[in-house]
mmCIF file of C-alpha atoms and ligand atoms in Angstrom:
data_model
loop_
_atom_site.group_PDB
_atom_site.id
_atom_site.type_symbol
_atom_site.label_atom_id
_atom_site.label_comp_id
_atom_site.label_asym_id
_atom_site.label_seq_id
_atom_site.Cartn_x
_atom_site.Cartn_y
_atom_site.Cartn_z
ATOM 1 C CA MET Y 18 -0.004 -0.005 0.002
ATOM 2 C CA THR Y 19 1.431 3.386 -0.963
ATOM 3 C CA GLU Y 20 1.273 6.300 1.430
ATOM 4 C CA LEU Y 21 -1.403 7.847 -0.776
ATOM 5 C CA ASP Y 22 -3.494 4.643 -0.535
ATOM 6 C CA HIS Y 23 -3.026 4.769 3.236
ATOM 7 C CA ALA Y 24 -4.173 8.402 3.337
ATOM 8 C CA VAL Y 25 -7.273 7.615 1.295
ATOM 9 C CA ALA Y 26 -8.102 4.625 3.509
ATOM 10 C CA LEU Y 27 -7.784 6.734 6.684
ATOM 11 C CA LEU Y 28 -9.968 9.481 5.202
ATOM 12 C CA ARG Y 29 -12.635 6.940 4.192
ATOM 13 C CA GLU Y 30 -12.591 5.606 7.794
ATOM 14 C CA GLY Y 31 -13.295 9.123 9.057
ATOM 15 C CA GLU Y 32 -9.754 9.831 10.269
ATOM 16 C CA LEU Y 33 -7.689 12.980 9.895
ATOM 17 C CA VAL Y 34 -4.770 13.325 7.485
ATOM 18 C CA ALA Y 35 -2.497 16.384 7.318
ATOM 19 C CA ILE Y 36 -1.817 17.355 3.716
ATOM 20 C CA PRO Y 37 0.647 19.626 1.994
ATOM 21 C CA THR Y 38 -0.764 22.404 -0.137
ATOM 22 C CA GLU Y 39 1.008 25.131 -2.060
ATOM 23 C CA THR Y 40 -0.107 27.714 0.549
ATOM 24 C CA VAL Y 41 0.170 26.015 3.979
ATOM 25 C CA TYR Y 42 -0.409 22.493 5.316
ATOM 26 C CA GLY Y 43 -4.021 21.534 5.921
ATOM 27 C CA LEU Y 44 -5.655 19.221 8.469
ATOM 28 C CA ALA Y 45 -8.014 17.236 6.259
ATOM 29 C CA ALA Y 46 -11.130 15.148 6.826
ATOM 30 C CA ASP Y 47 -13.872 13.798 4.561
ATOM 31 C CA ALA Y 48 -16.088 16.868 4.091
ATOM 32 C CA ALA Y 49 -19.195 14.671 3.723
ATOM 33 C CA ASN Y 50 -18.642 13.008 7.124
ATOM 34 C CA PRO Y 51 -19.668 15.294 10.039
ATOM 35 C CA ALA Y 52 -18.062 13.014 12.652
ATOM 36 C CA ALA Y 53 -14.755 13.201 10.825
ATOM 37 C CA VAL Y 54 -15.042 16.981 10.473
ATOM 38 C CA ALA Y 55 -15.750 17.226 14.224
ATOM 39 C CA LYS Y 56 -12.302 15.701 14.851
ATOM 40 C CA ILE Y 57 -10.712 18.680 13.094
ATOM 41 C CA PHE Y 58 -12.345 21.133 15.483
ATOM 42 C CA ALA Y 59 -11.437 18.982 18.492
ATOM 43 C CA LEU Y 60 -7.784 18.666 17.494
ATOM 44 C CA LYS Y 61 -7.356 22.310 16.529
ATOM 45 C CA GLY Y 62 -9.299 23.659 19.476
ATOM 46 C CA ARG Y 63 -11.180 25.801 17.001
ATOM 47 C CA PRO Y 64 -14.637 27.281 17.722
ATOM 48 C CA SER Y 65 -17.173 25.120 15.928
ATOM 49 C CA ASP Y 66 -18.918 28.028 14.204
ATOM 50 C CA HIS Y 67 -15.816 28.829 12.116
ATOM 51 C CA PRO Y 68 -16.386 27.427 8.617
ATOM 52 C CA LEU Y 69 -13.848 25.211 6.851
ATOM 53 C CA ILE Y 70 -12.714 25.316 3.234
ATOM 54 C CA VAL Y 71 -13.684 22.253 1.163
ATOM 55 C CA HIS Y 72 -10.806 21.194 -1.093
ATOM 56 C CA ILE Y 73 -11.727 19.626 -4.407
ATOM 57 C CA ALA Y 74 -9.781 18.255 -7.356
ATOM 58 C CA GLY Y 75 -10.971 20.867 -9.818
ATOM 59 C CA THR Y 76 -13.755 22.833 -11.475
ATOM 60 C CA ALA Y 77 -15.625 19.640 -12.416
ATOM 61 C CA GLN Y 78 -16.570 19.281 -8.724
ATOM 62 C CA LEU Y 79 -17.800 22.869 -8.216
ATOM 63 C CA ASP Y 80 -21.449 21.915 -8.701
ATOM 64 C CA ASP Y 81 -21.167 19.025 -6.203
ATOM 65 C CA TRP Y 82 -20.759 21.533 -3.376
ATOM 66 C CA ALA Y 83 -22.133 24.881 -4.549
ATOM 67 C CA THR Y 84 -25.340 26.077 -6.107
ATOM 68 C CA ASN Y 85 -26.431 29.293 -7.884
ATOM 69 C CA ILE Y 86 -22.858 29.624 -9.106
ATOM 70 C CA PRO Y 87 -22.382 32.986 -10.820
ATOM 71 C CA ALA Y 88 -20.430 33.231 -14.084
ATOM 72 C CA ASP Y 89 -17.771 35.240 -12.226
ATOM 73 C CA ALA Y 90 -17.042 32.255 -9.985
ATOM 74 C CA ARG Y 91 -16.531 29.961 -12.964
ATOM 75 C CA ARG Y 92 -14.295 32.562 -14.571
ATOM 76 C CA LEU Y 93 -12.146 32.764 -11.447
ATOM 77 C CA ALA Y 94 -11.988 28.992 -11.046
ATOM 78 C CA ASP Y 95 -10.988 28.595 -14.681
ATOM 79 C CA ALA Y 96 -8.313 31.251 -14.319
ATOM 80 C CA PHE Y 97 -6.788 30.301 -10.955
ATOM 81 C CA TRP Y 98 -7.549 26.650 -10.191
ATOM 82 C CA PRO Y 99 -5.729 24.596 -9.256
ATOM 83 C CA GLY Y 100 -4.212 27.325 -7.105
ATOM 84 C CA PRO Y 101 -4.338 29.491 -3.986
ATOM 85 C CA LEU Y 102 -7.848 30.926 -4.434
ATOM 86 C CA THR Y 103 -10.874 30.068 -2.288
ATOM 87 C CA LEU Y 104 -14.352 30.950 -3.564
ATOM 88 C CA ILE Y 105 -17.248 31.488 -1.166
ATOM 89 C CA LEU Y 106 -20.484 30.394 -2.819
ATOM 90 C CA LYS Y 107 -24.030 29.300 -1.905
ATOM 91 C CA ARG Y 108 -23.747 25.764 -0.595
ATOM 92 C CA GLN Y 109 -25.539 22.690 -1.791
ATOM 93 C CA PRO Y 110 -28.078 21.623 0.873
ATOM 94 C CA HIS Y 111 -26.192 18.382 1.659
ATOM 95 C CA VAL Y 112 -22.991 20.168 2.765
ATOM 96 C CA PRO Y 113 -22.751 19.433 6.508
ATOM 97 C CA ASP Y 114 -23.275 22.302 8.969
ATOM 98 C CA ALA Y 115 -20.077 21.108 10.639
ATOM 99 C CA VAL Y 116 -18.221 22.306 7.506
ATOM 100 C CA THR Y 117 -20.020 25.592 6.926
ATOM 101 C CA GLY Y 118 -20.428 26.645 10.532
ATOM 102 C CA GLY Y 119 -24.178 26.524 9.874
ATOM 103 C CA GLN Y 120 -23.948 29.235 7.208
ATOM 104 C CA ASP Y 121 -25.665 28.837 3.849
ATOM 105 C CA THR Y 122 -22.367 29.286 2.045
ATOM 106 C CA VAL Y 123 -19.338 27.065 1.414
ATOM 107 C CA GLY Y 124 -15.690 27.880 0.726
ATOM 108 C CA LEU Y 125 -14.167 25.897 -2.153
ATOM 109 C CA ARG Y 126 -10.616 25.579 -3.401
ATOM 110 C CA ALA Y 127 -8.686 23.259 -5.718
ATOM 111 C CA PRO Y 128 -5.131 23.162 -4.407
ATOM 112 C CA ALA Y 129 -2.241 23.050 -6.875
ATOM 113 C CA HIS Y 130 0.165 20.971 -4.779
ATOM 114 C CA PRO Y 131 0.730 17.731 -6.756
ATOM 115 C CA LEU Y 132 0.392 15.495 -3.669
ATOM 116 C CA ALA Y 133 -2.834 17.195 -2.532
ATOM 117 C CA HIS Y 134 -4.148 17.025 -6.069
ATOM 118 C CA ALA Y 135 -3.323 13.321 -6.422
ATOM 119 C CA LEU Y 136 -4.973 12.628 -3.059
ATOM 120 C CA LEU Y 137 -8.125 14.486 -4.056
ATOM 121 C CA GLU Y 138 -8.306 12.668 -7.398
ATOM 122 C CA GLN Y 139 -7.966 9.292 -5.710
ATOM 123 C CA PHE Y 140 -10.291 10.134 -2.820
ATOM 124 C CA GLY Y 141 -12.932 11.449 -5.196
ATOM 125 C CA GLY Y 142 -14.838 13.558 -2.671
ATOM 126 C CA GLY Y 143 -14.135 16.858 -0.952
ATOM 127 C CA LEU Y 144 -11.711 17.363 1.917
ATOM 128 C CA ALA Y 145 -12.538 19.882 4.614
ATOM 129 C CA ALA Y 146 -9.224 21.295 5.732
ATOM 130 C CA PRO Y 147 -8.228 24.317 7.801
ATOM 131 C CA SER Y 148 -4.574 25.169 8.253
ATOM 132 C CA ALA Y 149 -2.969 22.378 10.320
ATOM 133 C CA ASN Y 150 -2.217 24.415 13.435
ATOM 134 C CA ARG Y 151 -3.827 24.778 16.821
ATOM 135 C CA PHE Y 152 -6.311 27.653 16.884
ATOM 136 C CA GLY Y 153 -4.502 31.004 16.945
ATOM 137 C CA HIS Y 154 -1.073 29.583 16.180
ATOM 138 C CA VAL Y 155 1.060 30.337 13.146
ATOM 139 C CA SER Y 156 0.099 28.221 10.088
ATOM 140 C CA PRO Y 157 2.473 25.334 9.219
ATOM 141 C CA THR Y 158 4.444 25.338 5.986
ATOM 142 C CA THR Y 159 6.317 22.050 6.494
ATOM 143 C CA ALA Y 160 5.371 18.543 7.617
ATOM 144 C CA GLN Y 161 7.610 19.022 10.670
ATOM 145 C CA HIS Y 162 5.614 22.117 11.707
ATOM 146 C CA VAL Y 163 2.488 19.923 11.686
ATOM 147 C CA ARG Y 164 4.179 17.245 13.797
ATOM 148 C CA ASP Y 165 5.295 19.993 16.188
ATOM 149 C CA GLU Y 166 1.647 21.097 16.503
ATOM 150 C CA PHE Y 167 -0.084 17.770 16.951
ATOM 151 C CA GLY Y 168 2.477 15.020 17.551
ATOM 152 C CA ASP Y 169 0.829 11.582 17.362
ATOM 153 C CA ALA Y 170 -2.658 13.035 17.657
ATOM 154 C CA CYS Y 171 -2.740 13.349 13.857
ATOM 155 C CA PRO Y 172 -2.723 9.799 12.399
ATOM 156 C CA LEU Y 173 -0.809 10.708 9.196
ATOM 157 C CA VAL Y 174 1.119 13.696 7.924
ATOM 158 C CA LEU Y 175 1.819 13.554 4.206
ATOM 159 C CA ASP Y 176 5.160 15.209 3.563
ATOM 160 C CA GLY Y 177 5.170 17.292 0.404
ATOM 161 C CA GLY Y 178 8.098 19.515 1.242
ATOM 162 C CA ALA Y 179 7.945 23.191 2.116
ATOM 163 C CA SER Y 180 4.839 25.001 0.882
ATOM 164 C CA PRO Y 181 5.992 27.198 -2.009
ATOM 165 C CA VAL Y 182 3.512 30.079 -1.523
ATOM 166 C CA GLY Y 183 3.778 30.250 2.256
ATOM 167 C CA VAL Y 184 0.669 32.298 3.042
ATOM 168 C CA GLU Y 185 -2.924 31.103 2.878
ATOM 169 C CA SER Y 186 -5.223 31.300 -0.139
ATOM 170 C CA THR Y 187 -6.955 34.463 -1.233
ATOM 171 C CA ILE Y 188 -10.632 34.262 -0.253
ATOM 172 C CA VAL Y 189 -13.231 35.884 -2.509
ATOM 173 C CA SER Y 190 -16.945 35.872 -1.728
ATOM 174 C CA LEU Y 191 -19.279 35.716 -4.737
ATOM 175 C CA VAL Y 192 -22.419 35.374 -2.700
ATOM 176 C CA ASP Y 193 -23.649 38.968 -3.170
ATOM 177 C CA ASP Y 194 -23.802 41.117 -6.269
ATOM 178 C CA THR Y 195 -20.435 42.672 -5.467
ATOM 179 C CA PRO Y 196 -17.459 40.314 -5.191
ATOM 180 C CA LYS Y 197 -15.599 40.768 -1.916
ATOM 181 C CA LEU Y 198 -12.042 40.098 -0.897
ATOM 182 C CA LEU Y 199 -12.310 38.418 2.529
ATOM 183 C CA ARG Y 200 -8.635 37.513 2.897
ATOM 184 C CA PRO Y 201 -5.679 38.564 0.730
ATOM 185 C CA GLY Y 202 -3.450 35.595 -0.075
ATOM 186 C CA GLY Y 203 -1.580 33.638 -2.713
ATOM 187 C CA VAL Y 204 -3.417 35.058 -5.736
ATOM 188 C CA PRO Y 205 -2.876 38.815 -6.074
ATOM 189 C CA ARG Y 206 -5.973 40.991 -5.762
ATOM 190 C CA GLU Y 207 -5.125 42.735 -9.064
ATOM 191 C CA ALA Y 208 -5.061 39.433 -10.938
ATOM 192 C CA ILE Y 209 -8.570 38.654 -9.689
ATOM 193 C CA GLU Y 210 -9.811 42.123 -10.536
ATOM 194 C CA ALA Y 211 -8.367 41.757 -14.035
ATOM 195 C CA VAL Y 212 -10.364 38.577 -14.626
ATOM 196 C CA LEU Y 213 -13.554 40.057 -13.151
ATOM 197 C CA GLY Y 214 -13.113 43.386 -14.917
ATOM 198 C CA ARG Y 215 -14.006 45.211 -11.691
ATOM 199 C CA LYS Y 216 -12.700 46.093 -8.253
ATOM 200 C CA LEU Y 217 -13.031 43.847 -5.241
ATOM 201 C CA GLU Y 218 -14.398 45.310 -2.048
ATOM 202 C CA HIS Y 219 -11.932 44.553 0.742
ATOM 203 C CA HIS Y 220 -13.144 43.551 4.202
ATOM 204 C CA GLN Y 221 -10.320 44.589 6.499
ATOM 205 C CA SER Y 222 -11.607 43.360 9.819
ATOM 206 C CA ASN Y 223 -14.292 41.145 11.290
ATOM 207 C CA LYS Y 224 -15.384 44.020 13.472
ATOM 208 C CA THR Y 225 -17.615 45.285 10.700
ATOM 209 C CA ALA Y 226 -17.984 42.193 8.514
ATOM 210 C CA LYS Y 227 -21.041 40.022 8.932
ATOM 211 C CA ILE Y 228 -19.122 37.070 7.570
ATOM 212 C CA ARG Y 229 -17.251 34.926 10.048
ATOM 213 C CA ALA Y 230 -13.724 34.111 8.979
ATOM 214 C CA SER Y 231 -11.169 33.228 11.609
ATOM 215 C CA GLY Y 232 -8.380 34.698 9.486
ATOM 216 C CA LEU Y 233 -10.134 37.983 10.138
ATOM 217 C CA LEU Y 234 -9.717 37.905 13.910
ATOM 218 C CA ASP Y 235 -7.319 40.689 14.661
ATOM 219 C CA SER Y 236 -4.720 38.720 16.596
ATOM 220 C CA HIS Y 237 -4.991 35.457 14.749
ATOM 221 C CA TYR Y 238 -1.542 34.656 13.441
ATOM 222 C CA ALA Y 239 0.262 35.682 16.582
ATOM 223 C CA PRO Y 240 3.565 34.142 17.607
ATOM 224 C CA ARG Y 241 4.056 34.121 21.389
ATOM 225 C CA THR Y 242 7.171 36.311 21.401
ATOM 226 C CA PRO Y 243 6.155 39.960 20.941
ATOM 227 C CA LEU Y 244 6.675 41.178 17.394
ATOM 228 C CA ILE Y 245 7.280 44.864 16.774
ATOM 229 C CA LEU Y 246 6.982 46.192 13.235
ATOM 230 C CA GLY Y 247 8.367 49.475 11.993
ATOM 231 C CA PRO Y 248 10.795 51.353 9.794
ATOM 232 C CA LEU Y 249 14.462 50.408 10.265
ATOM 233 C CA PRO Y 250 15.712 53.611 11.949
ATOM 234 C CA SER Y 251 13.027 53.359 14.704
ATOM 235 C CA LEU Y 252 13.775 49.664 15.136
ATOM 236 C CA LEU Y 253 17.495 50.302 15.551
ATOM 237 C CA ASP Y 254 16.720 52.837 18.316
ATOM 238 C CA GLU Y 255 14.261 50.459 19.933
ATOM 239 C CA ALA Y 256 16.769 47.581 19.716
ATOM 240 C CA ALA Y 257 19.552 49.628 21.336
ATOM 241 C CA ARG Y 258 17.228 50.729 24.151
ATOM 242 C CA ARG Y 259 16.006 47.182 24.855
ATOM 243 C CA LEU Y 260 19.478 45.721 24.606
ATOM 244 C CA ALA Y 261 20.654 48.216 27.203
ATOM 245 C CA ALA Y 262 17.795 47.026 29.423
ATOM 246 C CA GLY Y 263 19.093 43.464 29.147
ATOM 247 C CA GLU Y 264 16.496 42.109 26.712
ATOM 248 C CA ARG Y 265 17.336 39.496 24.111
ATOM 249 C CA VAL Y 266 16.441 41.246 20.866
ATOM 250 C CA LEU Y 267 16.425 39.944 17.310
ATOM 251 C CA LEU Y 268 16.261 42.438 14.456
ATOM 252 C CA LEU Y 269 14.741 41.093 11.228
ATOM 253 C CA HIS Y 270 15.465 43.427 8.353
ATOM 254 C CA ARG Y 271 15.207 43.523 4.585
ATOM 255 C CA SER Y 272 17.314 46.621 3.937
ATOM 256 C CA ALA Y 273 21.079 46.478 4.254
ATOM 257 C CA ILE Y 274 22.220 47.668 7.669
ATOM 258 C CA GLY Y 275 25.935 46.894 7.590
ATOM 259 C CA THR Y 276 27.274 45.605 10.886
ATOM 260 C CA PRO Y 277 25.495 47.223 13.836
ATOM 261 C CA THR Y 278 28.208 48.522 16.135
ATOM 262 C CA SER Y 279 25.934 47.968 19.112
ATOM 263 C CA GLY Y 280 26.112 44.172 18.778
ATOM 264 C CA ILE Y 281 22.397 43.745 18.037
ATOM 265 C CA ALA Y 282 21.551 40.204 16.834
ATOM 266 C CA HIS Y 283 20.058 40.504 13.385
ATOM 267 C CA GLN Y 284 18.992 38.492 10.373
ATOM 268 C CA GLN Y 285 18.528 39.603 6.783
ATOM 269 C CA LEU Y 286 15.187 38.594 5.225
ATOM 270 C CA ALA Y 287 14.281 38.030 1.575
ATOM 271 C CA PRO Y 288 13.961 41.327 -0.269
ATOM 272 C CA ASP Y 289 11.031 40.339 -2.518
ATOM 273 C CA ALA Y 290 7.462 39.575 -1.480
ATOM 274 C CA ALA Y 291 7.265 36.035 -2.893
ATOM 275 C CA HIS Y 292 10.357 34.800 -1.070
ATOM 276 C CA PHE Y 293 9.436 36.703 2.058
ATOM 277 C CA ALA Y 294 5.980 35.071 2.108
ATOM 278 C CA ARG Y 295 7.499 31.616 1.574
ATOM 279 C CA GLU Y 296 9.765 32.043 4.611
ATOM 280 C CA LEU Y 297 7.517 34.076 6.913
ATOM 281 C CA TYR Y 298 5.737 31.410 8.982
ATOM 282 C CA ALA Y 299 8.841 29.208 9.348
ATOM 283 C CA LEU Y 300 10.704 32.304 10.520
ATOM 284 C CA LEU Y 301 8.050 33.195 13.103
ATOM 285 C CA ARG Y 302 8.041 29.602 14.368
ATOM 286 C CA ARG Y 303 11.827 29.298 14.476
ATOM 287 C CA HIS Y 304 12.308 32.470 16.485
ATOM 288 C CA ASP Y 305 9.249 32.171 18.686
ATOM 289 C CA ARG Y 306 10.206 31.976 22.361
ATOM 290 C CA GLN Y 307 13.927 32.202 21.531
ATOM 291 C CA HIS Y 308 14.098 35.939 22.143
ATOM 292 C CA ASP Y 309 12.354 38.478 24.350
ATOM 293 C CA VAL Y 310 11.235 40.476 21.337
ATOM 294 C CA LEU Y 311 11.386 40.363 17.534
ATOM 295 C CA LEU Y 312 11.819 43.661 15.722
ATOM 296 C CA MET Y 313 10.836 43.407 12.087
ATOM 297 C CA GLU Y 314 11.327 45.966 9.338
ATOM 298 C CA ALA Y 315 7.883 46.636 7.888
ATOM 299 C CA PRO Y 316 7.625 45.845 4.160
ATOM 300 C CA PRO Y 317 6.379 48.488 1.721
ATOM 301 C CA GLN Y 318 2.601 48.996 1.352
ATOM 302 C CA SER Y 319 2.684 48.113 -2.368
ATOM 303 C CA PRO Y 320 0.231 45.564 -3.896
ATOM 304 C CA GLU Y 321 2.608 42.591 -4.029
ATOM 305 C CA TRP Y 322 3.002 42.834 -0.226
ATOM 306 C CA LEU Y 323 -0.759 42.864 0.543
ATOM 307 C CA ALA Y 324 -1.030 39.305 1.917
ATOM 308 C CA VAL Y 325 2.249 39.532 3.869
ATOM 309 C CA ASN Y 326 1.266 42.897 5.355
ATOM 310 C CA ASP Y 327 -2.121 41.489 6.312
ATOM 311 C CA ARG Y 328 -0.529 38.599 8.235
ATOM 312 C CA LEU Y 329 2.116 40.819 9.813
ATOM 313 C CA LYS Y 330 -0.516 43.292 10.993
ATOM 314 C CA ARG Y 331 -2.248 40.438 12.814
ATOM 315 C CA ALA Y 332 0.959 38.951 14.162
ATOM 316 C CA ALA Y 333 2.440 42.200 15.441
ATOM 317 C CA THR Y 334 1.904 43.436 18.981
ATOM 318 C CA THR Y 335 3.067 46.970 18.200
ATOM 319 C CA ARG Y 336 3.803 49.108 15.210
ATOM 320 C CA LEU Y 337 6.325 51.927 15.423
ATOM 321 C CA ASP Y 338 6.323 54.974 13.150
HETATM 322 O O1 TXA G 2 -4.607 28.307 1.910
HETATM 323 C C1 TXA G 2 -5.588 27.993 2.579
HETATM 324 O O2 TXA G 2 -6.696 28.513 2.446
HETATM 325 C C2 TXA G 2 -5.366 26.905 3.645
HETATM 326 C C3 TXA G 2 -5.050 25.596 2.953
HETATM 327 C C4 TXA G 2 -4.963 24.444 3.916
HETATM 328 O O3 TXA G 2 -6.018 25.375 1.970
HETATM 329 N N1 TXA G 2 -6.498 26.792 4.479
HETATM 330 C C5 TXA G 2 -6.838 27.722 5.396
HETATM 331 O O4 TXA G 2 -7.920 27.326 6.161
HETATM 332 O O5 TXA G 2 -6.250 28.762 5.554
HETATM 333 P P1 TXA G 2 -8.355 28.098 7.477
HETATM 334 O O6 TXA G 2 -9.531 27.339 8.002
HETATM 335 O O7 TXA G 2 -7.192 28.267 8.367
HETATM 336 O O8 TXA G 2 -8.853 29.450 6.943
HETATM 337 C C6 TXA G 2 -9.949 29.455 6.089
HETATM 338 C C7 TXA G 2 -10.705 30.727 6.189
HETATM 339 C C8 TXA G 2 -11.267 30.921 7.583
HETATM 340 O O9 TXA G 2 -11.006 32.235 7.959
HETATM 341 C C9 TXA G 2 -12.731 30.643 7.403
HETATM 342 O O10 TXA G 2 -13.512 31.330 8.347
HETATM 343 C C10 TXA G 2 -12.968 31.115 5.984
HETATM 344 O O11 TXA G 2 -11.833 30.647 5.308
HETATM 345 N N2 TXA G 2 -14.149 30.478 5.402
HETATM 346 C C11 TXA G 2 -14.344 29.182 5.129
HETATM 347 N N3 TXA G 2 -15.584 28.973 4.679
HETATM 348 C C12 TXA G 2 -16.208 30.181 4.680
HETATM 349 C C13 TXA G 2 -17.498 30.628 4.354
HETATM 350 N N4 TXA G 2 -18.431 29.807 3.937
HETATM 351 N N5 TXA G 2 -17.752 31.962 4.468
HETATM 352 C C14 TXA G 2 -16.806 32.816 4.901
HETATM 353 N N6 TXA G 2 -15.550 32.446 5.245
HETATM 354 C C15 TXA G 2 -15.272 31.155 5.129
HETATM 355 MG MG1 MG G 3 -5.854 29.018 9.719
#
């Protein structure tokens, strides 16, 4: 029996399998089996009214899960699937409440990772899968991150290497007349707008949004070591002050800083958004609880940094000017 056969057998028995995707690792269960889906919530410690994304092999399965599908949704699926785009649509009546959080909508995505895709093809159905981390933790981008989260409590972790995108999928709701960006992610907002031929409304926070999405909780992606974001000059001042007070400080910067004379521990991060995103969650995990504080140079506010800035805003405890 191959590992893929094993994964399919476990899923058919109602067990959980952690799967690699191009964005982050997911904790998957048979989306048609409410008892299996309940195990996801139990293991993650996630509130049961937070809906899960149903992963499918491709556009051919759209109608199995969604109804009243607008032409825009098919256009987006054709353009970006398999890939890091989740579409929120009216659900088919049979989709379990355990998956949708009792809402009349369902989130659907066809992941591009070859192992996830092969698993979905062989499994045949849909896989409900949130990011494979305990509720409120940083999302995992390697199989080892998942093992660190759950240990033996997850029966199987499929190892597909490091997730190449590194931040979660872009979520677009097509339930109303106006398409809405619920979470920036792996597919750039501008690419979606180009396909739709119109602008996406962006929901910045769950404080005003009626739609529940745990990625919208303000402090969702938080590492446990305080993270301070800001421009480099302010961070250098802050680092010197904290160092003098005896704190263990790590400065994470993208710009060149030469060798700080003050002896501040520092690490250079990837200069471009794609590499930065790929490394971000592993970086936050690696340095979490190793220092008293992380000081990170804030990336620019330009479009290619939208998803990274969104996650950093939620992860940061403070932002300096
Ligand atoms: O890249 C990703 O999307 C990863 C991989 C594993 O596919 N998954 C992921 O799942 O990030 P999760 O559960 O950590 O985040 C999914 C987000 C949540 O904020 C959830 O509330 C929202 O999608 N969501 C799911 N179904 C929804 C629905 N019907 N309406 C509104 N938001 C929904
Ligand atoms: Mg998550």
